[in-house]
Coordinates of C-alpha atoms in Angstrom, one line a residue:
Chain A
M1 CA -17.3 20.7 20.1
I2 CA -16.0 17.0 21.3
R3 CA -13.1 16.1 18.7
I4 CA -11.9 12.9 20.6
K5 CA -14.5 10.7 23.0
V6 CA -12.3 8.0 24.3
K7 CA -14.5 5.5 26.9
N8 CA -13.0 2.9 28.6
L9 CA -10.1 2.2 26.1
N10 CA -8.0 -1.0 26.6
K11 CA -5.3 -1.9 24.3
K12 CA -3.3 -5.2 24.6
F13 CA -0.2 -6.5 22.8
K14 CA 0.3 -9.9 22.8
I15 CA 4.2 -10.4 23.5
G16 CA 6.8 -13.5 22.6
F17 CA 4.9 -13.5 19.2
S18 CA 8.3 -13.4 17.2
K19 CA 8.2 -11.7 14.5
N20 CA 10.0 -13.4 11.8
E21 CA 8.9 -16.3 12.4
S22 CA 8.9 -19.1 9.1
F23 CA 6.3 -20.6 7.3
L24 CA 7.5 -24.0 8.7
S25 CA 7.6 -22.9 12.0
R26 CA 4.5 -21.8 11.9
I27 CA 2.9 -24.4 11.0
I28 CA 4.5 -26.5 13.5
N29 CA 3.5 -24.3 16.0
F30 CA -0.1 -24.5 14.8
I31 CA 0.1 -28.1 14.8
L32 CA 1.8 -28.5 18.5
I33 CA -0.1 -25.8 20.0
K34 CA 2.7 -24.9 21.5
E35 CA 3.1 -21.2 21.1
D36 CA 3.3 -19.2 24.3
K37 CA 2.1 -15.6 24.4
K38 CA 2.1 -12.8 26.8
E39 CA -0.7 -10.4 27.2
L40 CA 0.9 -7.2 28.1
Q41 CA -1.5 -4.3 28.6
V42 CA -0.5 -1.1 27.4
L43 CA -3.6 1.0 27.9
K44 CA -5.8 0.6 30.6
D45 CA -9.4 1.7 31.1
I46 CA -8.5 5.5 29.5
S47 CA -11.8 7.9 29.0
L48 CA -11.4 11.1 28.1
E49 CA -12.8 14.1 26.5
I50 CA -10.7 16.3 24.1
N51 CA -12.9 19.6 22.2
S52 CA -12.2 21.5 19.7
G53 CA -9.2 24.1 20.2
E54 CA -7.8 22.4 22.5
Y55 CA -4.0 22.2 22.7
V56 CA -3.0 19.0 25.0
G57 CA 0.5 17.6 26.0
I58 CA 0.5 14.2 26.8
I59 CA 3.6 13.5 29.2
G60 CA 5.1 10.4 30.8
K61 CA 7.6 7.9 31.4
N62 CA 9.1 5.9 28.0
G63 CA 6.3 3.1 27.8
S64 CA 3.7 4.4 29.4
G65 CA 1.4 4.3 26.7
K66 CA 2.0 7.8 24.9
S67 CA 2.5 6.8 21.5
T68 CA 0.1 3.5 21.7
L69 CA -3.0 6.0 22.6
L70 CA -1.8 8.6 20.0
R71 CA -2.1 5.7 17.2
V72 CA -5.3 4.4 18.8
I73 CA -6.6 8.0 18.2
S74 CA -5.5 8.2 14.5
G75 CA -6.8 4.9 13.3
I76 CA -3.5 3.1 13.2
Y77 CA -4.0 0.7 15.5
K78 CA -7.5 -0.6 15.2
N79 CA -7.5 -3.8 17.1
Y80 CA -8.7 -2.6 20.9
T81 CA -11.4 -2.9 23.0
G82 CA -13.5 0.1 24.4
E83 CA -14.9 3.3 22.1
V84 CA -12.8 6.1 20.3
E85 CA -14.9 8.2 18.2
T86 CA -13.3 11.2 16.4
D87 CA -14.9 14.1 14.8
G88 CA -12.7 15.5 12.1
K89 CA -9.8 14.9 9.9
I90 CA -6.9 13.7 11.7
I91 CA -3.3 14.6 10.3
S92 CA -0.8 12.2 12.6
L93 CA 3.0 13.1 12.3
I94 CA 4.3 10.0 14.3
N95 CA 7.4 9.4 12.6
I96 CA 8.7 12.3 11.3
G97 CA 9.4 11.6 7.3
S98 CA 8.4 8.1 7.3
G99 CA 6.0 8.8 4.1
F100 CA 8.6 10.3 2.0
K101 CA 10.7 8.2 -1.2
Y102 CA 14.3 10.0 -0.7
R103 CA 15.1 9.0 -4.1
L104 CA 12.1 11.5 -5.7
T105 CA 12.2 15.4 -5.8
M106 CA 10.5 17.5 -2.9
K107 CA 7.6 18.6 -5.4
E108 CA 6.9 14.7 -6.0
N109 CA 7.3 13.9 -2.2
I110 CA 4.8 16.7 -1.5
Y111 CA 2.0 15.3 -3.8
L112 CA 2.4 12.0 -2.1
V113 CA 2.4 12.8 1.3
C114 CA -0.4 14.7 0.3
S115 CA -2.4 11.8 -0.8
L116 CA -1.7 9.5 1.9
F117 CA -2.9 12.6 4.4
G118 CA -6.2 12.1 2.1
L119 CA -6.1 15.1 0.0
T120 CA -7.2 15.7 -3.4
H121 CA -5.2 16.4 -6.5
K122 CA -7.1 20.1 -6.6
E123 CA -6.6 20.7 -3.0
I124 CA -2.7 19.6 -3.1
E125 CA -2.1 21.9 -6.2
K126 CA -3.8 24.8 -3.9
N127 CA -1.4 23.9 -1.1
F128 CA 1.6 23.2 -2.8
N129 CA 2.7 27.0 -2.8
S130 CA 2.0 27.7 0.9
I131 CA 3.7 24.3 1.9
V132 CA 7.3 24.9 -0.3
E133 CA 6.8 28.6 1.4
F134 CA 6.4 27.8 4.9
S135 CA 9.5 25.3 4.6
E136 CA 11.2 27.7 3.2
L137 CA 12.5 25.5 1.0
Q138 CA 11.7 27.4 -2.7
N139 CA 15.2 26.6 -3.7
Y140 CA 14.9 22.6 -3.6
V141 CA 11.7 22.0 -5.1
N142 CA 13.2 19.6 -8.1
T143 CA 15.8 18.3 -5.7
K144 CA 15.9 14.5 -4.7
M145 CA 15.3 14.5 -1.1
F146 CA 18.3 12.0 -0.4
Q147 CA 20.4 15.2 -0.8
F148 CA 18.2 16.9 1.8
S149 CA 19.8 17.5 5.5
S150 CA 17.9 16.0 8.2
G151 CA 16.4 19.4 9.6
M152 CA 15.4 20.4 6.0
I153 CA 13.2 16.8 5.8
Q154 CA 11.9 17.5 9.4
R155 CA 10.7 21.2 7.9
L156 CA 9.3 19.6 5.1
A157 CA 7.3 17.3 7.1
F158 CA 6.3 19.5 9.5
S159 CA 5.3 21.7 6.7
I160 CA 3.0 19.0 5.2
A161 CA 1.2 18.2 8.2
I162 CA 0.1 21.8 9.1
N163 CA -0.7 23.1 5.8
S164 CA -3.2 20.0 5.0
Y165 CA -6.0 21.1 6.8
P166 CA -5.9 19.1 9.5
E167 CA -8.6 19.7 12.1
I168 CA -7.0 17.2 14.6
L169 CA -3.2 17.3 14.7
I170 CA -1.2 14.5 16.4
L171 CA 2.8 15.3 17.0
D172 CA 4.3 12.7 18.6
E173 CA 8.0 14.2 20.0
V174 CA 8.3 16.5 16.7
F175 CA 7.2 19.2 17.4
E176 CA 10.7 21.4 17.9
V177 CA 12.5 21.0 14.3
G178 CA 14.4 23.1 12.5
D179 CA 16.0 26.3 13.6
N180 CA 14.9 28.9 16.0
S181 CA 13.3 31.2 13.9
F182 CA 11.7 28.1 12.2
K183 CA 10.6 27.2 15.8
K184 CA 9.2 30.2 16.3
K185 CA 7.0 30.2 13.3
S186 CA 5.9 27.2 13.5
R187 CA 5.1 27.8 17.1
E188 CA 2.8 30.8 16.1
K189 CA 0.8 28.8 13.1
I190 CA 0.2 26.3 15.9
K191 CA -1.4 28.9 17.9
E192 CA -3.2 29.8 14.8
L193 CA -4.7 27.0 14.0
T194 CA -6.4 26.1 17.7
N195 CA -7.7 29.4 17.3
K196 CA -9.7 28.1 13.9
N197 CA -10.8 25.5 16.5
V198 CA -8.0 22.7 15.5
T199 CA -7.1 20.2 18.2
V200 CA -3.6 19.3 19.0
L201 CA -2.2 16.5 20.6
L202 CA 1.6 16.7 21.5
V203 CA 3.5 14.2 23.0
T204 CA 6.9 15.8 24.7
H205 CA 9.3 15.8 26.9
E206 CA 10.2 19.4 26.8
V207 CA 8.7 21.2 29.9
E208 CA 9.2 24.5 28.7
I209 CA 7.2 23.7 25.8
L210 CA 4.2 22.4 27.5
S211 CA 3.8 25.0 30.3
N212 CA 4.4 27.7 27.8
L213 CA 1.9 26.6 24.9
C214 CA -0.3 23.8 26.2
N215 CA -3.6 24.8 28.0
R216 CA -4.2 20.8 29.0
I217 CA -1.8 18.3 30.1
I218 CA -2.8 14.4 30.6
W219 CA -0.1 12.5 32.3
M220 CA 0.0 8.8 31.7
N221 CA 1.4 6.4 34.2
K222 CA 1.9 2.5 33.5
G223 CA -0.9 2.7 30.8
M224 CA -3.4 4.7 32.8
I225 CA -4.2 8.5 33.0
K226 CA -2.3 9.9 36.3
E227 CA -3.5 13.0 36.0
D228 CA -5.2 15.3 33.4
G229 CA -6.0 19.1 33.7
D230 CA -4.3 21.9 34.1
P231 CA -0.6 22.8 32.9
G232 CA 0.6 24.6 35.7
E233 CA 0.5 22.0 38.6
I234 CA 0.8 18.8 37.1
I235 CA 4.0 20.2 35.4
S236 CA 5.7 20.4 38.7
Q237 CA 4.6 17.7 40.0
Y238 CA 6.0 15.4 37.0
S239 CA 9.6 17.3 36.8
Chain B
M1 CA -18.5 1.3 0.4
K2 CA -18.9 5.0 -0.1
I3 CA -18.2 6.7 -2.7
E4 CA -16.3 9.3 -0.9
K5 CA -13.8 6.1 0.6
L6 CA -13.8 4.9 -2.7
T7 CA -12.6 8.0 -4.8
K8 CA -9.9 8.3 -1.6
I9 CA -8.8 5.4 -2.7
I10 CA -8.6 5.5 -5.9
N11 CA -6.8 8.7 -5.7
L12 CA -4.3 7.5 -3.2
S13 CA -3.3 4.5 -5.6
T14 CA -3.2 6.6 -8.3
Q15 CA -0.5 8.5 -6.8
L16 CA 1.4 5.9 -5.1
A17 CA 1.6 4.5 -8.1
I18 CA 2.8 7.2 -10.0
S19 CA 5.6 7.7 -7.4
D20 CA 6.3 3.9 -7.3
F21 CA 7.2 4.1 -11.2
K22 CA 9.2 7.1 -11.3
L23 CA 11.3 5.6 -8.8
K24 CA 11.8 2.5 -11.1
N25 CA 12.9 4.3 -14.0
E26 CA 14.5 7.0 -11.4
G27 CA 18.6 7.2 -12.9
S28 CA 17.7 4.7 -15.7
F29 CA 19.9 5.4 -18.8
F30 CA 16.7 4.1 -21.6
G31 CA 14.1 5.7 -18.9
L32 CA 10.8 4.9 -20.4
L33 CA 11.8 3.0 -23.7
W34 CA 12.7 0.1 -21.3
Y35 CA 9.4 -0.8 -21.3
V36 CA 9.4 -1.3 -25.6
F37 CA 12.4 -2.6 -25.3
N38 CA 11.6 -5.4 -23.0
P39 CA 8.7 -6.8 -24.9
I40 CA 10.5 -6.4 -27.5
L41 CA 13.8 -8.4 -26.4
L42 CA 11.2 -11.0 -25.1
F43 CA 9.8 -11.5 -28.1
T44 CA 12.8 -12.1 -30.4
L45 CA 14.6 -14.7 -27.9
L46 CA 11.0 -16.5 -27.6
Y47 CA 10.9 -16.5 -31.7
F48 CA 14.8 -17.9 -32.1
V49 CA 13.9 -20.3 -29.2
F50 CA 11.1 -22.0 -30.5
R51 CA 11.8 -21.0 -34.4
N52 CA 11.8 -24.4 -35.7
N53 CA 11.7 -26.9 -32.9
L54 CA 8.5 -26.5 -31.0
G55 CA 4.5 -26.2 -31.2
N56 CA 4.0 -27.0 -35.0
D57 CA 1.3 -28.4 -34.2
I58 CA -0.4 -25.4 -32.8
H59 CA -1.7 -23.0 -34.9
Y60 CA -0.1 -19.5 -35.0
Y61 CA 2.2 -20.7 -32.0
S62 CA 4.3 -18.0 -31.4
L63 CA 1.1 -15.6 -31.0
Y64 CA 0.0 -18.5 -28.6
L65 CA 3.0 -18.6 -26.7
L66 CA 3.3 -14.9 -26.6
L67 CA 0.1 -13.9 -25.3
G68 CA 0.2 -16.9 -22.3
I69 CA 3.9 -15.4 -21.4
L70 CA 2.1 -12.0 -21.3
M71 CA -0.1 -12.6 -19.1
Y72 CA 1.5 -14.8 -16.8
N73 CA 4.0 -12.5 -16.5
F74 CA 1.7 -9.3 -15.3
F75 CA 0.3 -12.5 -12.7
Q76 CA 3.7 -13.0 -11.9
S77 CA 4.5 -9.4 -11.2
V78 CA 1.9 -8.2 -9.7
T79 CA 1.7 -11.0 -7.2
S80 CA 5.2 -11.1 -6.3
E81 CA 5.2 -7.3 -5.2
S82 CA 2.6 -7.9 -3.1
T83 CA 4.0 -10.5 -0.8
R84 CA 6.8 -7.3 -0.3
T85 CA 4.4 -4.7 -0.2
I86 CA 3.5 -4.7 3.5
I87 CA 6.3 -5.9 5.8
S88 CA 9.1 -5.0 4.1
E89 CA 8.4 -1.9 1.7
N90 CA 5.7 0.2 3.4
N91 CA 6.1 -1.0 7.3
H92 CA 7.0 2.6 8.8
L93 CA 4.3 4.1 6.6
I94 CA 1.9 1.9 7.8
K95 CA 3.1 2.4 11.4
S96 CA 2.9 6.3 11.2
I97 CA 0.1 7.5 8.9
N98 CA -3.4 6.1 8.8
F99 CA -5.0 5.6 5.3
P100 CA -6.5 3.3 3.4
R101 CA -4.6 0.2 3.2
E102 CA -6.0 -1.3 0.0
S103 CA -4.5 1.5 -1.9
L104 CA -1.1 -0.7 -1.2
I105 CA -2.2 -3.2 -3.6
I106 CA -4.3 -1.0 -5.9
A107 CA -1.4 1.0 -7.0
I108 CA 0.9 -2.3 -7.9
V109 CA -1.8 -3.1 -9.8
L110 CA -2.0 0.2 -11.4
K111 CA 1.5 0.3 -12.0
N112 CA 2.0 -3.5 -13.8
I113 CA -1.2 -2.6 -16.1
F114 CA 0.8 0.1 -17.6
S115 CA 3.7 -2.0 -18.8
H116 CA 1.4 -4.9 -19.7
I117 CA -0.6 -2.7 -21.7
I118 CA 2.0 -1.3 -23.5
E119 CA 3.1 -4.8 -24.0
I120 CA -0.5 -6.0 -25.3
F121 CA 0.0 -2.7 -27.8
L122 CA 3.0 -4.0 -29.2
F123 CA 1.5 -7.8 -29.3
G124 CA -1.2 -5.7 -31.5
I125 CA 1.3 -5.2 -34.1
L126 CA 2.1 -8.7 -34.2
L127 CA -0.9 -9.7 -35.0
I128 CA -1.1 -7.3 -38.1
Y129 CA 2.2 -8.6 -39.4
F130 CA 0.5 -12.2 -39.0
G131 CA -1.9 -10.8 -40.9
L132 CA -5.1 -11.4 -38.0
N133 CA -7.8 -8.9 -37.0
F134 CA -6.4 -7.0 -34.3
L135 CA -9.6 -5.3 -33.7
N136 CA -10.3 -8.3 -31.2
L137 CA -7.8 -6.9 -28.8
F138 CA -10.6 -4.2 -27.7
F139 CA -12.2 -7.2 -26.3
Y140 CA -9.5 -7.7 -24.3
I141 CA -10.2 -4.4 -22.1
L142 CA -13.3 -6.8 -21.0
I143 CA -11.0 -10.1 -20.1
L144 CA -8.2 -7.4 -18.4
F145 CA -10.7 -6.5 -16.2
L146 CA -12.1 -9.6 -14.8
F147 CA -8.5 -10.5 -14.6
C148 CA -7.7 -7.2 -13.0
L149 CA -10.6 -7.8 -10.6
F150 CA -9.0 -11.5 -9.8
L151 CA -5.5 -10.0 -9.5
I152 CA -6.7 -7.6 -6.8
G153 CA -8.5 -10.7 -4.7
I154 CA -5.4 -12.5 -4.7
S155 CA -2.9 -9.9 -3.7
L156 CA -5.2 -8.3 -1.1
I157 CA -5.1 -12.1 0.4
L158 CA -1.3 -12.7 0.0
S159 CA -0.2 -9.0 1.6
S160 CA -2.5 -9.9 4.5
L161 CA -1.1 -13.6 5.0
T162 CA 2.5 -12.1 4.4
V163 CA 2.1 -10.4 8.1
Y164 CA 1.8 -13.6 9.9
F165 CA 4.3 -16.0 7.1
T166 CA 7.0 -13.6 6.9
D167 CA 8.2 -16.1 4.2
L168 CA 5.6 -16.6 2.2
D169 CA 7.4 -14.5 -0.6
N170 CA 9.6 -17.6 -1.2
V171 CA 6.5 -20.0 -1.3
W172 CA 4.9 -17.7 -3.4
N173 CA 7.9 -17.8 -5.9
F174 CA 7.9 -21.7 -6.0
L175 CA 4.3 -21.7 -6.2
T176 CA 4.1 -19.2 -9.5
R177 CA 7.2 -21.2 -11.4
L178 CA 4.8 -24.4 -10.5
L179 CA 1.8 -22.8 -12.4
L180 CA 4.2 -21.3 -15.4
F181 CA 4.0 -25.1 -16.1
V182 CA 1.0 -26.5 -15.0
T183 CA -0.7 -23.9 -17.2
P184 CA -0.6 -24.3 -20.8
I185 CA 1.4 -21.8 -21.9
F186 CA 3.8 -23.5 -24.0
Y187 CA 1.8 -26.2 -24.8
V188 CA -1.8 -27.5 -25.7
I189 CA -3.7 -29.3 -22.8
E190 CA -6.7 -30.9 -24.3
N191 CA -4.8 -34.6 -25.2
N192 CA -4.1 -34.6 -21.4
Q193 CA -6.8 -35.8 -19.3
T194 CA -5.2 -35.6 -15.6
L195 CA -3.6 -31.6 -16.5
L196 CA -7.1 -30.8 -17.7
Y197 CA -8.6 -31.4 -14.4
V198 CA -6.0 -29.9 -12.6
N199 CA -6.4 -26.8 -14.5
Y200 CA -9.9 -26.3 -14.2
L201 CA -9.0 -25.3 -10.6
N202 CA -6.4 -22.8 -12.2
P203 CA -7.7 -19.2 -12.0
L204 CA -4.8 -18.5 -14.9
Y205 CA -6.1 -21.3 -17.3
Y206 CA -9.4 -19.1 -18.0
Y207 CA -8.3 -16.0 -18.7
I208 CA -5.3 -17.4 -20.8
E209 CA -7.8 -19.4 -22.9
I210 CA -10.5 -17.2 -23.5
A211 CA -7.7 -14.4 -24.4
R212 CA -6.3 -16.7 -26.6
D213 CA -9.4 -17.7 -28.2
V214 CA -11.0 -14.1 -28.9
I215 CA -7.9 -12.6 -30.1
I216 CA -5.9 -14.9 -32.0
Y217 CA -8.6 -17.5 -33.2
N218 CA -11.2 -15.0 -33.6
R219 CA -13.8 -17.0 -32.1
F220 CA -16.4 -16.8 -29.2
P221 CA -14.7 -18.5 -26.0
E222 CA -16.7 -21.7 -24.8
T223 CA -19.4 -20.8 -21.9
N224 CA -18.0 -22.7 -19.2
M225 CA -14.8 -20.6 -19.4
I226 CA -16.8 -17.7 -19.6
I227 CA -18.2 -18.7 -16.7
G228 CA -15.8 -19.9 -14.9
S229 CA -13.5 -16.9 -15.1
L230 CA -16.3 -14.9 -14.1
C231 CA -16.6 -17.1 -11.0
F232 CA -12.9 -17.1 -10.2
S233 CA -12.9 -12.9 -10.5
L234 CA -15.8 -12.7 -8.1
I235 CA -14.7 -15.3 -5.6
F236 CA -11.2 -14.1 -5.5
F237 CA -12.2 -10.3 -5.2
A238 CA -14.6 -11.0 -2.7
I239 CA -12.8 -13.4 -0.5
G240 CA -9.6 -11.2 -0.8
Q241 CA -11.8 -8.1 0.9
I242 CA -12.7 -10.0 3.8
I243 CA -9.5 -11.7 4.8
F244 CA -8.2 -8.2 4.5
R245 CA -10.8 -6.3 6.1
K246 CA -10.1 -9.0 8.9
Y247 CA -6.5 -8.7 9.0
N248 CA -6.0 -5.2 8.5
K249 CA -7.1 -4.5 11.8
K250 CA -3.8 -6.2 13.2
I251 CA -1.6 -5.5 10.6
A252 CA -0.2 -2.4 11.9
E253 CA 1.0 -4.0 15.5
L254 CA 2.5 -6.9 13.8
I255 CA 4.8 -5.0 12.0

């Protein structure tokens, strides 16, 4: 089954668009029509198909368009040309911990982030225990999260993501979190998910993960796909 | 819009509203009691300020004033929060998870409706104290519904414009203050023709006047007022949806 289908995807950003422009200067610019805008093409004519159960690693230099591609696929950037079709529920973990409100307790945060991922109240209640168990934070359920260490926050975010019934799991450089035993556990869990036909898309720079876990690598360079295929060869070229 | 998507939006909005509500009251000494204290303090203050000097020619002036202020405050807090929600409070969230972003706006309305209803409930007690029929308050549910449609619409417009005009919150602050004085909240408008014409374009005027007619003066509002409020609700709601949907495409890359 095809989970993600991208065809001739082009994505441009307008840069030189200064973000913090005030009301007045916007109006003046509008009247004088003087605004300089440069277009930066971040993704150039990308086409790919990803099937269910695939474990895809995306590599490339900084600024090669990896994160933009992930954001387009997960539906965060909606303004592009070309076709992007996805089939299945997408759970994206792009900036780790960004849905959390740190003055609330862990329990309240689990409910909040799960509903952001589109789970209903009942589903969250059902999932709650497995999330807490997986994160190994049973003793802190009613602790406010500003007191958590960064490792704990990452572990929680990760546990929520993989226990929210993903069908497409998108991870942006957040794969290896926590201590060694947690890393091992999350590897196994993700392996288990891919066996259940979940598609995993992963951006990382760590060659070891790519060669051991992924069954397909996409190498991006300057907004284009340079190589796409078997891990072994691509990784040896890349590094 | 599909039912499924709608329930999803409502689910998420409720959850966001609950979290925001908890955040707002987190660590406060009196906690929820503030929702009762605040309006009572406001009532007392207004009572002492306007006890003798003003509004003698208006029937039930204290109730007239208070209802206007309560509705204005509701309007003011919803709209000013929605000028901040996308660019400064939830920008990281929008950039990392794809969720229906309308929920952020609806959550603001839900959160403020809660305190508004408590205030209106206390207002009902005042009605009894003045010997008026508090059952009229049940009609307020209808008015509140129309009012909320209008609020959602205008908040959707404001929140999508803030992405382009970063200091819209300052402009909006000024505009709401202007509205406070243009809308007949402290005074009666009938004698002043110019102001009356200006207020025909002011949505707040319609909702507040209808609410006063029904609740305080126990009479059926004028037909043109009802039609006006209906139109403003539907027009703002529709325009809000259109504008938000259009800008929603670009929001994530501009913040």
